[in-house]
Structure formats: C-alpha cells, structure tokens
Amino acid sequence: MPSLHDCVLHQVGRYFADLGSEAPQNLHQKVMEEVERALLEKVLQQHAGQRGIAAQCLGINRNTLSKKIQYYGLEI
C-alpha cells in the first residue's frame, strides 16, 4: 500500500505532466486548499456529516471545521 506521501508525489507529478510546458502559479496555495477541501469532504462523508466527530478525527475545533465548511462551500 503506498503511503500518503507517495500518493501526493504521484498526483503532483501528474499535474505537472498535464501542464506540459505551462508554469503553474500559486502552486502551494492551490495544493493546500485542494488537499484540505478533499480531506474535509472525505472525513465528513466517513462520519455521516457529524461535525463533532469529524472535527475530533481531524484534530481541530468544531467551530474551525464549521468555518472551513463554509469557506469551501461544502454541502453536507
């Protein structure tokens, strides 16, 4: 089973391959936001939208989770 690190390396490599000669802009911010959004979606899905349990799983405060849900426009 590949590690999370290996999966990220693979996907970032694919992203660069898809870009070809085009240079990415604000890559760090884009990756951080995309990863965070996907992580929140999956954890909320895994815990049937129960924010308290999802926040505990993520190691963040429930209010912080609620703000992030609103920021990313996630529908639970």
Short mmCIF file of C-alpha atoms in Angstrom, two decimals:
data_model
loop_
_atom_site.label_atom_id
_atom_site.label_comp_id
_atom_site.label_asym_id
_atom_site.label_seq_id
_atom_site.Cartn_x
_atom_site.Cartn_y
_atom_site.Cartn_z
CA MET A 1 0.00 0.00 0.00
CA PRO A 2 1.51 3.35 -1.00
CA SER A 3 1.98 5.99 1.69
CA LEU A 4 0.09 9.26 1.62
CA HIS A 5 3.39 10.94 0.75
CA ASP A 6 3.83 8.67 -2.27
CA CYS A 7 0.25 9.36 -3.41
CA VAL A 8 0.82 13.11 -3.19
CA LEU A 9 4.10 12.84 -5.12
CA HIS A 10 2.35 10.83 -7.81
CA GLN A 11 -0.55 13.26 -8.17
CA VAL A 12 1.65 16.36 -8.20
CA GLY A 13 3.76 14.65 -10.86
CA ARG A 14 0.64 14.00 -12.93
CA TYR A 15 -0.39 17.64 -12.51
CA PHE A 16 2.97 18.81 -13.85
CA ALA A 17 2.73 16.34 -16.72
CA ASP A 18 -0.75 17.61 -17.58
CA LEU A 19 0.51 21.20 -17.55
CA GLY A 20 3.23 20.39 -20.05
CA SER A 21 5.37 23.47 -20.58
CA GLU A 22 2.91 25.77 -18.81
CA ALA A 23 4.29 27.07 -15.48
CA PRO A 24 1.90 26.76 -12.52
CA GLN A 25 1.04 29.82 -10.46
CA ASN A 26 0.46 29.85 -6.69
CA LEU A 27 1.01 26.10 -6.58
CA HIS A 28 1.49 25.89 -2.82
CA GLN A 29 -1.79 27.66 -2.09
CA LYS A 30 -3.67 25.62 -4.69
CA VAL A 31 -2.36 22.31 -3.37
CA MET A 32 -3.05 23.22 0.27
CA GLU A 33 -6.62 24.29 -0.50
CA GLU A 34 -7.40 21.32 -2.73
CA VAL A 35 -5.98 18.84 -0.22
CA GLU A 36 -7.79 20.46 2.71
CA ARG A 37 -11.09 20.56 0.84
CA ALA A 38 -10.81 16.92 -0.23
CA LEU A 39 -9.80 15.87 3.30
CA LEU A 40 -12.76 17.68 4.86
CA GLU A 41 -15.17 16.20 2.33
CA LYS A 42 -13.93 12.65 2.90
CA VAL A 43 -13.84 12.87 6.70
CA LEU A 44 -17.33 14.38 6.83
CA GLN A 45 -18.58 11.69 4.46
CA GLN A 46 -16.90 8.97 6.53
CA HIS A 47 -18.67 10.26 9.66
CA ALA A 48 -22.05 10.90 8.03
CA GLY A 49 -21.75 14.69 8.37
CA GLN A 50 -21.34 14.60 12.15
CA ARG A 51 -19.20 17.68 12.65
CA GLY A 52 -18.16 16.94 16.22
CA ILE A 53 -16.80 13.52 15.36
CA ALA A 54 -15.23 14.79 12.12
CA ALA A 55 -13.52 17.67 13.97
CA GLN A 56 -12.16 15.25 16.55
CA CYS A 57 -10.86 12.97 13.79
CA LEU A 58 -9.19 15.94 12.10
CA GLY A 59 -7.76 17.25 15.37
CA ILE A 60 -9.42 20.64 15.00
CA ASN A 61 -12.09 22.56 16.88
CA ARG A 62 -15.71 22.07 15.78
CA ASN A 63 -16.05 25.82 15.16
CA THR A 64 -12.93 25.77 12.98
CA LEU A 65 -14.43 22.90 10.99
CA SER A 66 -17.67 24.84 10.54
CA LYS A 67 -15.73 27.87 9.24
CA LYS A 68 -13.82 25.67 6.80
CA ILE A 69 -17.04 24.03 5.60
CA GLN A 70 -18.44 27.49 4.91
CA TYR A 71 -15.19 28.72 3.28
CA TYR A 72 -15.11 25.81 0.84
CA GLY A 73 -18.88 25.85 0.29
CA LEU A 74 -19.19 22.18 1.24
CA GLU A 75 -22.62 20.65 1.37
CA ILE A 76 -23.09 18.03 4.00
#
